[in-house]
């Protein structure tokens, strides 16, 4: 091949040798040699997504499920700028993303050349590794350098602190690969062949091992604690590999587990048998009686910082000794953790288990948690039976409808909170995909489509549960779902706007009449035409029975089904008021009658 063809082939081959298997591409001219090379490589699968923003979140969805690096490829100019929200999410979530941006030659910068911007600094501060690959040169050292740099980038993306990397690939015209004609082409062919004959560069994935002295301190603290709890916040699906260790820690240490919906530790089926559980903590700690009578004396936080308002209220009401185990970052926004251990959770939990010793626990505290959990789940069932079809009923129906092993992608704002508030773990056995790195509503449909394309390779169905504003924000993500062959159901909870703002202080603030709509943004839309535009099936439902029936139909057929659950505008806030009133009354009457100290 000519120089540009050999250069593109070397880049594609290096991606594959380093472990990349999926490349998400968007159309463009400057990326021509790299796109054609990736398409020709037998170990690379291409996913074409027209919009770069949707493409980036589609890639993140695959990376979440597969736990291996996914590559992105786009043309020059503003195309790459559309990757920024997903790059930020990948950075904060620790997701392996390899961004390859085709670029124009350096001599065209800062002179008004078409579709030319300074691309190398687009993701400054957000990447684990950034490199300018330079323009193609017909020397063996240049091809070796290209291969080495790509390998290093993929290693950095999936290393001890996974995250995004950026490779800027400059190329001049002609962009199309073709037969070798010039002396430069023949030199490039010889150089590329020499590099091809060399064995692939191997790079082992690093493991961050926890320091022994930190684990000794945590083990001693657990031993002296009479009322410890484990609180599990958002984690990536790969955390499923360590959940058995967490369950063993809870069983053997007699430590109640308070697991949020996105922790991979809540909807885990029979694996939770014998584990002391307190699934209703998000509701209990919203209540003064719950915070008073159910206060632990030690918290072992696993994963990202929990999003439950009840948990925040618990920490705000009085200090609790707290230790944090996290795979990356520093998840302690409160700033009062006794110790933060940043290391791979698998070896960390295993090492902590080895240090666990027989201990005495406060039996009255354990009994109070068990009784409160049962009582509060009764309150939740009562509200579900008494209130009109609303947000809680949608969340409950979604979890109940999923078969074991399914993938549940959940949107931000209300949906992710409703799952933890009203859905006990016994309802399902699923893997939960969430976008909690920066908690944005960007790309939720495209991200779930990417997760579905990865999970569906084994025939596993995927359901996305999100709100109407999030759906409208990424309605173009439905285009990315067109090629999915496994069942992919999108449940949109349509309460005509962002109703989480009705639960925030702004709703009670002294603001002008009608100003709250600046936040809730009612739209008055129905989503059938959007589903039709992209060729997907559609159903509208107005009660829980119809929703479950529609989900069952969607999960029984390949491809995408959009289900619009129409609920009253303020159902979530009304349900929350009913839940907290009922919970406070139940806890206030139940707990004083029980023996044992409260604090």
Coordinates of N, CA and C in Angstrom, one line a residue, residues 294-414:
X294 N -31.5 4.3 64.7 CA -30.9 3.3 63.8 C -29.5 3.8 63.4
X295 N -28.9 4.7 64.3 CA -27.6 5.2 64.0 C -26.5 4.2 64.2
X296 N -25.6 3.9 63.2 CA -24.5 3.1 63.4 C -23.4 3.8 64.1
X297 N -22.4 3.0 64.7 CA -21.2 3.7 65.3 C -20.0 3.6 64.3
X298 N -20.2 2.9 63.2 CA -19.1 2.9 62.2 C -19.7 2.6 60.8
X299 N -19.2 3.3 59.8 CA -19.6 3.0 58.4 C -18.4 2.6 57.6
X300 N -18.6 1.5 56.9 CA -17.6 1.1 55.9 C -18.2 1.4 54.6
X301 N -17.8 2.5 53.9 CA -18.3 2.9 52.6 C -17.5 2.2 51.5
X302 N -18.2 1.5 50.6 CA -17.6 0.8 49.5 C -18.0 1.4 48.2
X303 N -17.1 1.8 47.4 CA -17.4 2.4 46.1 C -17.6 3.9 46.1
X304 N -18.3 4.4 45.1 CA -18.5 5.9 45.1 C -19.4 6.4 46.2
X305 N -19.4 7.7 46.4 CA -20.2 8.3 47.5 C -21.7 8.0 47.2
X306 N -22.5 7.5 48.1 CA -23.9 7.2 47.9 C -24.7 8.5 47.6
X307 N -25.7 8.3 46.8 CA -26.5 9.5 46.4 C -27.8 9.7 47.2
X308 N -28.0 8.8 48.1 CA -29.3 8.8 48.9 C -29.3 10.1 49.8
X309 N -30.4 10.8 49.8 CA -30.5 12.0 50.6 C -30.6 11.6 52.1
X310 N -31.2 10.4 52.4 CA -31.3 9.9 53.7 C -29.9 9.7 54.3
X311 N -29.0 9.1 53.5 CA -27.6 8.9 53.9 C -26.9 10.2 54.2
X312 N -27.1 11.2 53.4 CA -26.6 12.6 53.6 C -27.1 13.1 55.0
X313 N -28.4 12.9 55.2 CA -29.0 13.4 56.4 C -28.4 12.7 57.6
X314 N -28.1 11.5 57.5 CA -27.5 10.7 58.6 C -26.1 11.3 59.0
X315 N -25.3 11.5 57.9 CA -24.0 12.0 58.2 C -24.0 13.5 58.7
X316 N -25.0 14.2 58.3 CA -25.1 15.6 58.7 C -25.6 15.8 60.1
X317 N -26.4 14.8 60.6 CA -27.0 14.9 61.9 C -26.0 14.7 63.0
X318 N -25.0 13.9 62.9 CA -24.0 13.7 63.9 C -22.9 12.9 63.3
X319 N -21.7 13.1 63.9 CA -20.5 12.4 63.3 C -20.6 10.9 63.5
X320 N -20.1 10.1 62.5 CA -20.0 8.7 62.6 C -18.6 8.3 62.0
X321 N -17.9 7.5 62.7 CA -16.6 7.0 62.2 C -16.8 6.3 60.9
X322 N -16.1 6.7 59.9 CA -16.3 6.2 58.5 C -15.0 6.0 57.8
X323 N -15.0 4.8 57.2 CA -13.8 4.4 56.4 C -14.3 4.1 54.9
X324 N -13.5 4.5 54.0 CA -13.9 4.5 52.6 C -13.0 3.5 51.8
X325 N -13.6 2.6 51.1 CA -12.8 1.7 50.2 C -13.3 2.0 48.8
X326 N -12.3 2.4 47.9 CA -12.7 2.9 46.6 C -11.7 2.4 45.6
X327 N -12.1 2.1 44.3 CA -11.1 1.6 43.3 C -10.4 2.8 42.7
X328 N -10.9 4.0 42.8 CA -10.2 5.2 42.2 C -10.8 6.4 42.8
X329 N -10.2 7.6 42.5 CA -10.7 8.8 43.0 C -10.6 9.0 44.5
X330 N -11.4 9.9 45.0 CA -11.4 10.2 46.4 C -12.9 10.5 46.8
X331 N -13.7 9.5 46.9 CA -15.1 9.7 47.1 C -15.5 10.0 48.6
X332 N -15.1 11.2 49.0 CA -15.5 11.7 50.3 C -15.8 13.2 50.3
X333 N -16.9 13.6 49.6 CA -17.2 15.0 49.5 C -17.5 15.6 50.8
X334 N -18.0 14.8 51.8 CA -18.2 15.4 53.1 C -16.9 15.8 53.8
X335 N -15.9 15.1 53.5 CA -14.5 15.5 54.1 C -14.2 15.1 55.5
X336 N -15.0 14.1 56.0 CA -14.7 13.7 57.4 C -14.4 12.2 57.6
X337 N -14.1 11.6 56.5 CA -13.7 10.1 56.6 C -12.5 9.9 57.5
X338 N -12.5 8.9 58.2 CA -11.4 8.6 59.1 C -10.2 8.1 58.2
X339 N -10.5 7.4 57.1 CA -9.4 6.9 56.2 C -10.1 6.6 54.9
X340 N -9.3 6.9 53.8 CA -9.8 6.5 52.5 C -8.7 5.6 51.9
X341 N -9.1 4.4 51.5 CA -8.2 3.4 50.9 C -8.5 3.3 49.4
X342 N -7.7 3.7 48.5 CA -7.9 3.7 47.1 C -7.1 2.5 46.5
X343 N -7.7 1.5 46.2 CA -7.1 0.2 45.6 C -8.1 -0.6 45.0
X344 N -7.7 -1.6 44.2 CA -8.7 -2.6 43.6 C -9.5 -3.2 44.7
X345 N -10.8 -3.2 44.5 CA -11.7 -3.7 45.6 C -11.6 -5.2 45.9
X346 N -11.3 -6.0 44.8 CA -11.2 -7.4 45.0 C -10.1 -7.8 46.1
X347 N -8.9 -7.4 45.9 CA -7.9 -7.7 46.9 C -8.1 -7.0 48.2
X348 N -8.7 -5.8 48.2 CA -8.9 -5.1 49.4 C -9.9 -5.8 50.3
X349 N -11.1 -6.2 49.7 CA -12.1 -6.9 50.5 C -11.6 -8.3 51.0
X350 N -10.8 -8.9 50.1 CA -10.3 -10.2 50.5 C -9.3 -10.1 51.6
X351 N -8.4 -9.1 51.6 CA -7.5 -8.9 52.7 C -8.2 -8.5 54.0
X352 N -9.3 -7.8 53.9 CA -10.0 -7.4 55.1 C -10.7 -8.6 55.7
X353 N -11.2 -9.5 54.8 CA -11.8 -10.7 55.3 C -10.8 -11.6 56.1
X354 N -9.6 -11.6 55.6 CA -8.6 -12.4 56.3 C -8.3 -11.8 57.7
X355 N -8.5 -10.5 57.9 CA -8.2 -9.9 59.2 C -9.4 -9.9 60.1
X356 N -10.6 -10.3 59.6 CA -11.8 -10.3 60.4 C -11.7 -11.3 61.5
X357 N -12.1 -10.8 62.7 CA -12.1 -11.7 63.9 C -13.5 -11.8 64.5
X358 N -13.8 -12.8 65.3 CA -15.1 -12.9 65.9 C -15.3 -11.7 66.8
X359 N -16.5 -11.1 66.8 CA -16.8 -9.9 67.5 C -18.1 -10.0 68.1
X360 N -18.3 -9.1 69.1 CA -19.7 -8.9 69.7 C -20.4 -7.8 69.1
X361 N -21.6 -8.0 68.6 CA -22.4 -7.0 68.0 C -23.6 -6.6 68.9
X362 N -24.1 -5.4 68.8 CA -25.3 -5.0 69.5 C -26.5 -5.7 68.9
X363 N -27.0 -6.7 69.7 CA -28.2 -7.5 69.1 C -29.4 -6.6 69.0
X364 N -29.6 -5.7 69.9 CA -30.8 -4.8 69.8 C -30.7 -3.9 68.6
X365 N -29.5 -3.5 68.2 CA -29.4 -2.7 67.0 C -29.8 -3.5 65.8
X366 N -29.3 -4.7 65.7 CA -29.6 -5.6 64.6 C -31.1 -5.9 64.5
X367 N -31.7 -6.1 65.7 CA -33.1 -6.4 65.7 C -33.9 -5.1 65.2
X368 N -33.5 -3.9 65.6 CA -34.1 -2.7 65.2 C -34.1 -2.5 63.7
X369 N -32.9 -2.8 63.1 CA -32.8 -2.7 61.7 C -33.7 -3.6 60.9
X370 N -33.7 -4.9 61.4 CA -34.6 -5.9 60.8 C -36.0 -5.5 60.9
X371 N -36.5 -5.1 62.0 CA -37.9 -4.7 62.2 C -38.2 -3.5 61.4
X372 N -37.3 -2.5 61.4 CA -37.5 -1.3 60.6 C -37.6 -1.6 59.1
X373 N -36.7 -2.4 58.6 CA -36.7 -2.8 57.2 C -38.1 -3.4 56.8
X374 N -38.6 -4.3 57.6 CA -39.9 -4.9 57.3 C -41.0 -3.9 57.3
X375 N -41.0 -3.1 58.4 CA -42.1 -2.1 58.5 C -42.1 -1.1 57.3
X376 N -40.9 -0.6 56.9 CA -40.8 0.4 55.9 C -41.2 -0.2 54.5
X377 N -40.8 -1.5 54.3 CA -41.3 -2.1 53.0 C -42.8 -2.2 53.0
X378 N -43.4 -2.4 54.2 CA -44.8 -2.4 54.3 C -45.4 -1.1 53.9
X379 N -44.8 0.0 54.4 CA -45.2 1.3 54.0 C -45.1 1.6 52.5
X380 N -44.0 1.1 51.9 CA -43.8 1.3 50.5 C -44.9 0.6 49.7
X381 N -45.2 -0.7 50.1 CA -46.3 -1.4 49.4 C -47.6 -0.7 49.6
X382 N -47.9 -0.1 50.8 CA -49.1 0.6 51.0 C -49.3 1.8 50.1
X383 N -48.2 2.5 49.9 CA -48.2 3.7 49.1 C -48.4 3.3 47.6
X384 N -47.7 2.2 47.2 CA -47.9 1.8 45.8 C -49.3 1.3 45.6
X385 N -50.0 0.8 46.6 CA -51.4 0.4 46.4 C -52.4 1.5 46.5
X386 N -52.1 2.6 47.2 CA -53.0 3.6 47.4 C -52.9 4.8 46.4
X387 N -51.6 5.1 46.1 CA -51.4 6.3 45.2 C -51.7 5.9 43.7
X388 N -52.1 6.9 42.9 CA -52.3 6.7 41.5 C -51.0 6.3 40.9
X389 N -51.1 5.7 39.6 CA -49.9 5.3 38.9 C -48.9 6.4 38.8
X390 N -47.7 6.2 39.4 CA -46.7 7.3 39.4 C -45.3 6.8 39.3
X391 N -44.3 7.6 39.7 CA -42.9 7.3 39.6 C -42.5 6.0 40.3
X392 N -43.0 5.8 41.5 CA -42.7 4.7 42.3 C -43.2 3.4 41.7
X393 N -44.4 3.4 41.1 CA -45.0 2.3 40.4 C -44.2 1.9 39.2
X394 N -43.7 2.9 38.5 CA -42.9 2.7 37.3 C -41.6 2.0 37.7
X395 N -40.9 2.5 38.7 CA -39.6 1.9 39.2 C -39.8 0.5 39.6
X396 N -40.9 0.2 40.4 CA -41.2 -1.1 40.9 C -41.5 -2.1 39.7
X397 N -42.3 -1.6 38.8 CA -42.6 -2.5 37.7 C -41.4 -2.8 36.8
X398 N -40.5 -1.9 36.6 CA -39.3 -2.1 35.8 C -38.5 -3.2 36.5
X399 N -38.2 -3.2 37.8 CA -37.4 -4.2 38.4 C -38.1 -5.5 38.4
X400 N -39.3 -5.6 38.7 CA -40.1 -6.8 38.8 C -40.1 -7.5 37.4
X401 N -40.1 -6.8 36.3 CA -40.3 -7.3 35.0 C -39.0 -7.9 34.4
X402 N -37.9 -7.6 35.0 CA -36.6 -8.1 34.4 C -36.3 -9.5 34.7
X403 N -35.9 -10.3 33.8 CA -35.5 -11.7 34.1 C -34.1 -11.7 34.8
X404 N -33.8 -12.8 35.5 CA -32.5 -12.8 36.2 C -31.4 -12.7 35.1
X405 N -30.3 -12.0 35.5 CA -29.2 -11.8 34.6 C -29.3 -10.7 33.6
X406 N -30.5 -10.0 33.5 CA -30.7 -8.9 32.6 C -29.8 -7.7 33.0
X407 N -29.7 -6.7 32.1 CA -29.0 -5.5 32.4 C -30.0 -4.4 32.5
X408 N -29.9 -3.7 33.6 CA -30.8 -2.5 33.9 C -30.0 -1.2 33.8
X409 N -30.2 -0.4 32.8 CA -29.6 0.9 32.7 C -30.5 1.9 33.3
X410 N -30.0 2.8 34.2 CA -30.9 3.7 34.9 C -30.5 5.1 34.6
X411 N -31.4 6.0 34.4 CA -31.1 7.4 34.2 C -30.9 8.1 35.5
X412 N -30.5 9.4 35.4 CA -30.2 10.2 36.6 C -31.4 11.0 37.0
X413 N -31.2 11.8 38.0 CA -32.3 12.6 38.6 C -33.3 11.6 39.4
X414 N -34.6 11.6 39.0 CA -35.5 10.8 39.8 C -35.3 9.3 39.7

